[in-house]
Tab-separated table of C-alpha atoms in Angstrom:
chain	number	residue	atom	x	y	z
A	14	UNK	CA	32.070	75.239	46.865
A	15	UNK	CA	31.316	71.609	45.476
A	16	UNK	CA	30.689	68.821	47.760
A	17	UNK	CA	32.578	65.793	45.555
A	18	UNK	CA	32.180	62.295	47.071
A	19	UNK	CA	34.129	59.692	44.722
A	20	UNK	CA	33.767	55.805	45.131
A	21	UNK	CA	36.485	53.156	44.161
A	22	UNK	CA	36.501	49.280	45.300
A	23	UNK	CA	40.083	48.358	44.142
A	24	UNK	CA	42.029	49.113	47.542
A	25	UNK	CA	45.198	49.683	45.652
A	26	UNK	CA	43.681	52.398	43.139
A	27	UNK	CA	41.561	53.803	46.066
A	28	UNK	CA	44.723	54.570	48.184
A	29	UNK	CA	46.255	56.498	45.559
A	30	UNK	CA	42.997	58.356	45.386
A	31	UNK	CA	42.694	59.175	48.557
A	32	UNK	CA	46.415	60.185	48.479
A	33	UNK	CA	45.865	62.342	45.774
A	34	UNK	CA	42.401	64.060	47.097
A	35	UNK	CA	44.131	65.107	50.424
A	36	UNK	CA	42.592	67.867	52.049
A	37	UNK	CA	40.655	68.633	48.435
A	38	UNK	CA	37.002	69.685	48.203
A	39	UNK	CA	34.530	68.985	50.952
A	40	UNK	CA	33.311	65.246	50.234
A	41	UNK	CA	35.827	62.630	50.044
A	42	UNK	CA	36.597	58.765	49.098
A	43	UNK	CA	34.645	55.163	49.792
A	44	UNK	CA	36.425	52.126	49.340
A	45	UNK	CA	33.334	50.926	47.402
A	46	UNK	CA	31.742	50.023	44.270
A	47	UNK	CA	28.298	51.524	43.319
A	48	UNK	CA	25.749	48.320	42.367
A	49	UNK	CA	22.331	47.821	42.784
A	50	UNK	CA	22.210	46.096	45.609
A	51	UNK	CA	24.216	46.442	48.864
A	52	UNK	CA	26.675	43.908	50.270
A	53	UNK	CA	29.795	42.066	48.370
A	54	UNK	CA	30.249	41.148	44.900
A	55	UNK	CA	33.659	39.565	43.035
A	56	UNK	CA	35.651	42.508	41.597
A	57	UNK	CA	38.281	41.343	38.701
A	58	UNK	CA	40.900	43.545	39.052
A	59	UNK	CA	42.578	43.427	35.608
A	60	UNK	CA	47.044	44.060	34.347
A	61	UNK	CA	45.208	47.083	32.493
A	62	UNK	CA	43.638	48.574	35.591
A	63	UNK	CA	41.130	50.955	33.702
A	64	UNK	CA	39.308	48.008	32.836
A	65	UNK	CA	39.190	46.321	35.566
A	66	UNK	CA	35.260	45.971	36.821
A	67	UNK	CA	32.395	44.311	38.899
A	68	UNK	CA	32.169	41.993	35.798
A	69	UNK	CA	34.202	39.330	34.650
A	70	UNK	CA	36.271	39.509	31.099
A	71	UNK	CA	34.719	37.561	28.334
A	72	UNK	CA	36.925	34.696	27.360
A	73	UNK	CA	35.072	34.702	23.410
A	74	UNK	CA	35.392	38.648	23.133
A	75	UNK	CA	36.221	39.837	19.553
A	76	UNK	CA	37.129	43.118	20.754
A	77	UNK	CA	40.204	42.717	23.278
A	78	UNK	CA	43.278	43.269	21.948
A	79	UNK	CA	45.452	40.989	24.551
A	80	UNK	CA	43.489	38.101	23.559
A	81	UNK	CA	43.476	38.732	20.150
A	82	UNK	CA	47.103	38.823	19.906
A	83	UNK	CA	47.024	35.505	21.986
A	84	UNK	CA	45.123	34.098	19.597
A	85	UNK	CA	47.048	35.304	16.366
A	86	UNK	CA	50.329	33.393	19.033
A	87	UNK	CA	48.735	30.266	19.138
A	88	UNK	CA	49.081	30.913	23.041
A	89	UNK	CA	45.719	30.316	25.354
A	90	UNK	CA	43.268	32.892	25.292
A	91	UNK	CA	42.064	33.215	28.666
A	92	UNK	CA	41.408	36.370	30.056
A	93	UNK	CA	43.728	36.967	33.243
A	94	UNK	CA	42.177	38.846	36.551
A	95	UNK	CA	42.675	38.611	39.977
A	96	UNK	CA	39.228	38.374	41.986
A	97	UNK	CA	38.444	39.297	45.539
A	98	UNK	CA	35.482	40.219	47.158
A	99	UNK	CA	34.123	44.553	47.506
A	100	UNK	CA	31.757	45.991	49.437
A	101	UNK	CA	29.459	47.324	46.853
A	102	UNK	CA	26.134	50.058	47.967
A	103	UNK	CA	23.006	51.318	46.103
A	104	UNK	CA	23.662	54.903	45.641
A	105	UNK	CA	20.551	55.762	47.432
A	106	UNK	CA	20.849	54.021	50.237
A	107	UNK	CA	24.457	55.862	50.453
A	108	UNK	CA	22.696	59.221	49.913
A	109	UNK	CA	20.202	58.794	52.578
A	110	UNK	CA	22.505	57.816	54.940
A	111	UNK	CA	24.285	61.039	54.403
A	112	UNK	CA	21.474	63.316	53.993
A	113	UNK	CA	22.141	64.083	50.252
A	114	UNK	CA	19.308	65.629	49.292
A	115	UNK	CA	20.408	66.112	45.720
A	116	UNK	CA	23.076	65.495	43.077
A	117	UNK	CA	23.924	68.221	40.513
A	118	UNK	CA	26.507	65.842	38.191
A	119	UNK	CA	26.699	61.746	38.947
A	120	UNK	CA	29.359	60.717	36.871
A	121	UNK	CA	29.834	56.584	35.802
A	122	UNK	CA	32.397	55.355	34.482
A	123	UNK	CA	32.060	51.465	36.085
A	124	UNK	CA	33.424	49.533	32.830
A	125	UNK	CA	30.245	47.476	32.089
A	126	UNK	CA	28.471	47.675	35.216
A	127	UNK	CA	26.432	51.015	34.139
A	128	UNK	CA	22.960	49.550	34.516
A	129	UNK	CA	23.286	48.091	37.671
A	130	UNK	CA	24.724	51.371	39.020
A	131	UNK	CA	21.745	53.615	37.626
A	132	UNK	CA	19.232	50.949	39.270
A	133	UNK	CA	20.920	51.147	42.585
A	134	UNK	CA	19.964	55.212	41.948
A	135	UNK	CA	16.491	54.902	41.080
A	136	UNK	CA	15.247	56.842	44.156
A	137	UNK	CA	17.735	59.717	44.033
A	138	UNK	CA	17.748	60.111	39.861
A	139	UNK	CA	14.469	62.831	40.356
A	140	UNK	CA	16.717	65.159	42.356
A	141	UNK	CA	19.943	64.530	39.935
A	142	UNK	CA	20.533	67.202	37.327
A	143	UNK	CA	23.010	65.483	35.171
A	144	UNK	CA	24.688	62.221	34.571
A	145	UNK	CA	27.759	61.205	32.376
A	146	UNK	CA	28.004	57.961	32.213
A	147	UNK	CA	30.449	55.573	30.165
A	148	UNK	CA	28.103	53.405	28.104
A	149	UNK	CA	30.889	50.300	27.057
A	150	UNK	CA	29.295	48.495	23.608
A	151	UNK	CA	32.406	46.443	23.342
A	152	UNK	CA	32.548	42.468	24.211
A	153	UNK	CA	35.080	42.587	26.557
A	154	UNK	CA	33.213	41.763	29.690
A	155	UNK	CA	30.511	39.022	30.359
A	156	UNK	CA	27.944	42.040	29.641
A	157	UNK	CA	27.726	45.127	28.117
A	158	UNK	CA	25.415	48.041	28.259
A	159	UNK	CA	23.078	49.484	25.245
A	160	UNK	CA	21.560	52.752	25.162
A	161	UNK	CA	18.440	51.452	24.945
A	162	UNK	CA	18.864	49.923	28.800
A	163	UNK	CA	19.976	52.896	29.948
A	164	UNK	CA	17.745	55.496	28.353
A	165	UNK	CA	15.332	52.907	30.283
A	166	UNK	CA	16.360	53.995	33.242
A	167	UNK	CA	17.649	57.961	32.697
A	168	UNK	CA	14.421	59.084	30.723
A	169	UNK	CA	11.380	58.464	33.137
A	170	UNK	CA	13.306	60.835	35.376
A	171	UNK	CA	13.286	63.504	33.463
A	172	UNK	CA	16.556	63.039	31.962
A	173	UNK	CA	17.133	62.924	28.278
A	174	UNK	CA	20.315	63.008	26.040
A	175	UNK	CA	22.304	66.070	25.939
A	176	UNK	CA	25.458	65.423	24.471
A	177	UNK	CA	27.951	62.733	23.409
A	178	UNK	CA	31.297	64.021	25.420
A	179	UNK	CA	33.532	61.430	23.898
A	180	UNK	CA	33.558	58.292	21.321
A	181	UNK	CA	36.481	55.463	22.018
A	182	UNK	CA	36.968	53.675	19.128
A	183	UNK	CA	38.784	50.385	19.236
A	184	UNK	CA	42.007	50.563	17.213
A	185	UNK	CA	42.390	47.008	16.254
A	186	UNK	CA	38.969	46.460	14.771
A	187	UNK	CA	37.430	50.148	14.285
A	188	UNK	CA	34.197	49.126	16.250
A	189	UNK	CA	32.867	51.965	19.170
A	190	UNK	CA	33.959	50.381	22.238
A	191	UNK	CA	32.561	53.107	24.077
A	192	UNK	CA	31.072	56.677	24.779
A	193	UNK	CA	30.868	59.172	27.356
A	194	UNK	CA	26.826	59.908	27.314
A	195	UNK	CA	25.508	63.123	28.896
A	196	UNK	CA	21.637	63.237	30.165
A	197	UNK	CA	20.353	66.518	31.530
């Protein structure tokens, strides 16, 4: 009886989405990316499209493995993505606009872009019960989230850390890239 609304900017990923949620669960797809602030922003859509994200790949990072191996080539090390503008939305503003009046499980998983997400839900994070959200530590992008920024923004709402659901370590250097954080 879940109402599941999922959001994806990358038009190629979103129509496989929407292929593959059919006639699913009440709810549905948006061609969109969550921010904290509504209008356009550059997406970098990425050959590895998991990490493709609002924010652009680090040209200095330590931690990607397709520069790295550039590098250790003695070819350029400049990361590759293919930009075009998204419509992006503050999750509130989306909410009201629907009437959702509450949110039993927001799940993030917006490679990087975490903070601005959970500040474009400030106004419906008092009616959320839980979040998972995909805290990335690793360089790969032009920013990266900490705990501490998030906690910032999860804990004044009454939400505090549960569990750590998973812990992605990078296999070329050891170092957490990233984990999957659970606040109830």
């Amino acid at each position: 009886a879940a109402t599941v609304w999922s959001f994806e900017p990358d038009p190629d990923t979103f129509a496989r989405l929407a292929a593959a949620v059919g006639a699913g669960p009440p709810g549905g797809c948006e061609r969109l990316a969550l921010a904290d602030r509504d209008g356009t922003a550059t997406f970098y859509r990425n050959p590895i499209s998991h990490t493709s994200s609002l924010l652009a790949r680090s040209a200095t990072s330590r931690d990607s493995i397709d520069l790295a191996r550039a590098r250790v080539a003695g070819a350029p090390a400049a990361p590759t993505s293919e930009r075009f503008e998204v419509p992006v939305r503050r999750l509130d503003g989306w909410c009201a606009e629907r009437g959702v009046a509450g949110i039993d499980l927001l799940k993030i998983d917006v490679q990087g872009a975490e903070v601005a997400v959970l500040e474009g839900a400030a106004g419906v994070l008092p009616v959320t019960a839980s979040v998972a959200v995909e805290i990335s530590f690793f360089d790969l992008y032009e920013r990266s989230s900490s705990f501490i920024e998030v906690e910032t923004l999860l804990r004044p709402h009454g939400l505090d850390l549960y569990a750590l659901a998973e812990v992605s370590d990078n296999p070329m250097n050891g170092r957490t890239d990233w984990v999957t954080a659970i606040y109830t």
